[in-house]
Coordinates of C-alpha atoms in Angstrom, one line a residue:
M17 CA 5.5 -36.5 -19.9
V18 CA 5.0 -37.1 -23.6
S19 CA 2.2 -34.5 -23.7
G20 CA 4.5 -32.0 -21.9
A21 CA 7.2 -32.5 -24.6
A22 CA 4.6 -32.1 -27.4
G23 CA 3.4 -28.9 -25.7
L24 CA 6.9 -27.7 -25.4
E25 CA 7.6 -28.3 -29.1
A26 CA 4.4 -26.5 -30.1
A27 CA 5.3 -23.6 -27.8
A28 CA 8.8 -23.5 -29.3
A29 CA 7.3 -23.4 -32.8
V30 CA 5.0 -20.5 -31.8
A31 CA 7.9 -18.7 -30.2
V32 CA 10.0 -19.1 -33.4
F33 CA 7.1 -17.9 -35.5
A34 CA 6.7 -14.9 -33.2
V35 CA 10.4 -14.1 -33.5
L36 CA 10.2 -14.2 -37.3
V37 CA 7.1 -12.1 -37.4
M38 CA 8.2 -9.5 -34.8
S39 CA 11.6 -9.1 -36.3
S40 CA 10.3 -8.7 -39.8
Q41 CA 8.5 -5.5 -39.1
G42 CA 9.9 -2.8 -41.3
H43 CA 12.3 -5.2 -43.2
P44 CA 11.6 -5.2 -46.9
R45 CA 11.8 -9.0 -47.2
N46 CA 9.8 -9.7 -44.1
K47 CA 12.6 -11.8 -42.5
P48 CA 14.7 -11.0 -39.5
L49 CA 18.3 -9.9 -39.9
C50 CA 20.7 -12.8 -39.1
S51 CA 22.6 -10.6 -36.7
D52 CA 19.4 -10.2 -34.7
C53 CA 18.6 -14.0 -34.3
S54 CA 20.4 -14.5 -31.0
S55 CA 18.9 -11.5 -29.3
L56 CA 15.4 -12.2 -30.6
C57 CA 15.5 -15.8 -29.6
N58 CA 16.9 -15.0 -26.2
T59 CA 14.1 -12.5 -25.6
N60 CA 11.3 -14.9 -26.7
C61 CA 12.8 -17.9 -25.0
T62 CA 13.1 -16.1 -21.7
A63 CA 9.3 -15.3 -21.9
M64 CA 8.7 -18.9 -22.8
V65 CA 10.7 -20.2 -19.9
M66 CA 8.7 -18.0 -17.5
A67 CA 5.4 -19.1 -19.0
N68 CA 6.2 -22.8 -19.1
C69 CA 7.9 -23.1 -15.7
S70 CA 5.5 -21.0 -13.6
N71 CA 4.1 -24.0 -11.7
E72 CA 7.6 -25.4 -10.9
C73 CA 8.9 -22.0 -9.9
S74 CA 6.0 -21.0 -7.6
F75 CA 7.1 -23.3 -4.8
Q76 CA 7.4 -20.6 -2.1
F77 CA 3.8 -20.9 -1.0
S78 CA 4.0 -24.7 -0.5
C79 CA 7.4 -24.2 1.2
Q80 CA 5.8 -21.7 3.7
Q81 CA 2.8 -24.0 4.3
C82 CA 5.1 -26.9 5.0
Q83 CA 7.3 -24.9 7.4
S84 CA 4.2 -23.6 9.2
Q85 CA 2.7 -27.1 9.6
V86 CA 5.9 -28.7 10.8
R87 CA 6.6 -25.8 13.1
Q88 CA 3.2 -26.0 14.6
A89 CA 3.3 -29.8 15.1
C90 CA 6.8 -29.7 16.5
C91 CA 6.2 -26.8 18.8
Q92 CA 3.0 -28.4 20.1
D93 CA 4.8 -31.6 20.8
F94 CA 7.8 -30.0 22.4
C95 CA 5.9 -27.6 24.5
S96 CA 3.3 -30.1 25.6
R97 CA 6.1 -32.0 27.3
S98 CA 6.9 -28.9 29.4
D99 CA 5.8 -28.3 32.9
G100 CA 4.8 -24.7 32.2
T101 CA 8.1 -23.3 33.4
S102 CA 10.0 -20.6 31.5
S103 CA 12.5 -23.2 30.2
Y104 CA 9.9 -24.1 27.6
S105 CA 8.6 -20.7 26.7
C106 CA 9.4 -21.2 23.0
C107 CA 5.7 -21.2 22.0
P108 CA 3.9 -18.0 22.7
N109 CA 0.1 -17.5 22.5
N110 CA -0.8 -20.8 24.2
C111 CA 0.7 -22.9 21.4
V112 CA -0.4 -26.2 22.9
D113 CA -4.1 -25.3 22.7
G114 CA -4.0 -22.4 20.3
D115 CA -2.2 -20.9 17.3
C116 CA 1.4 -21.9 16.8
S117 CA 2.1 -20.0 13.6
T118 CA 4.3 -17.6 15.5
C119 CA 6.2 -20.3 17.4
T120 CA 9.9 -19.7 17.3
C121 CA 11.0 -22.9 18.9
D122 CA 14.7 -23.3 18.0
N123 CA 14.5 -27.0 18.8
C124 CA 12.2 -27.4 15.8
N125 CA 14.5 -25.8 13.2
A126 CA 16.1 -29.1 12.3
A127 CA 12.7 -30.8 11.9
I128 CA 11.5 -28.0 9.7
Q129 CA 14.5 -28.1 7.5
N130 CA 14.5 -31.9 7.2
S131 CA 10.7 -32.2 6.6
C132 CA 10.5 -29.3 4.1
T133 CA 13.6 -29.9 2.0
S134 CA 11.6 -31.0 -1.1
A135 CA 8.8 -28.4 -0.7
C136 CA 11.4 -25.6 -0.4
S137 CA 13.7 -26.7 -3.1
D138 CA 14.1 -24.9 -6.4
R139 CA 15.6 -27.9 -8.2
Y140 CA 12.4 -28.5 -10.3
C141 CA 12.3 -24.9 -11.2
R142 CA 15.9 -24.8 -12.3
A143 CA 15.5 -28.1 -14.2
C144 CA 12.4 -26.8 -16.0
Q145 CA 14.1 -23.5 -16.9
S146 CA 17.2 -25.2 -18.2
G147 CA 15.3 -27.7 -20.3
V148 CA 12.8 -25.2 -21.8
A149 CA 15.6 -22.7 -22.5
Q150 CA 17.9 -25.2 -24.2
Q151 CA 15.1 -26.6 -26.4
C152 CA 13.7 -23.2 -27.3
M153 CA 17.0 -21.6 -28.1
S154 CA 18.1 -24.5 -30.2
S155 CA 14.9 -24.6 -32.2
C156 CA 14.6 -20.8 -32.4
L157 CA 18.2 -20.2 -33.6
S158 CA 17.9 -23.0 -36.1
D159 CA 14.7 -21.6 -37.6
C160 CA 15.8 -18.0 -37.4
N161 CA 19.2 -18.6 -39.0
G162 CA 17.5 -20.7 -41.7
H163 CA 15.1 -17.8 -42.6
C164 CA 17.1 -14.7 -41.9
V165 CA 18.7 -12.2 -44.3
K166 CA 22.2 -10.8 -44.1
K167 CA 22.4 -7.1 -43.4
N168 CA 23.5 -5.8 -46.8
C169 CA 21.5 -8.1 -49.1

């Protein structure tokens, strides 16, 4: 995790530099206006959060994969116990021997929810976003406020 923290610090420094450069365009002293620091940092840190947390926040595919795999296994297990009567018609398309991706077996909903809780959780995404945003904003505001100019100076 040390390398992640170092990367985050480097990215924060780049974002702060970008804030200062972007906001200095057209200003005679090549520094941002102090009144713009909050807005500039918010914009840049939002972009940094999106870039740095993309892995943690792209959990939908693994969630869907988990749900599909658990659904298939559960439906196959449940339906293979049936005697072929309509009471076990939860798995269409010959689920026991074939494709269970369309299985809608209500008896498997609890298994899917319990087995895929971690894969379908956004907690890592939220934790990443919060951490990156706090560190970026703190660093950016500190640097920007230390190098900005007041409006009428």
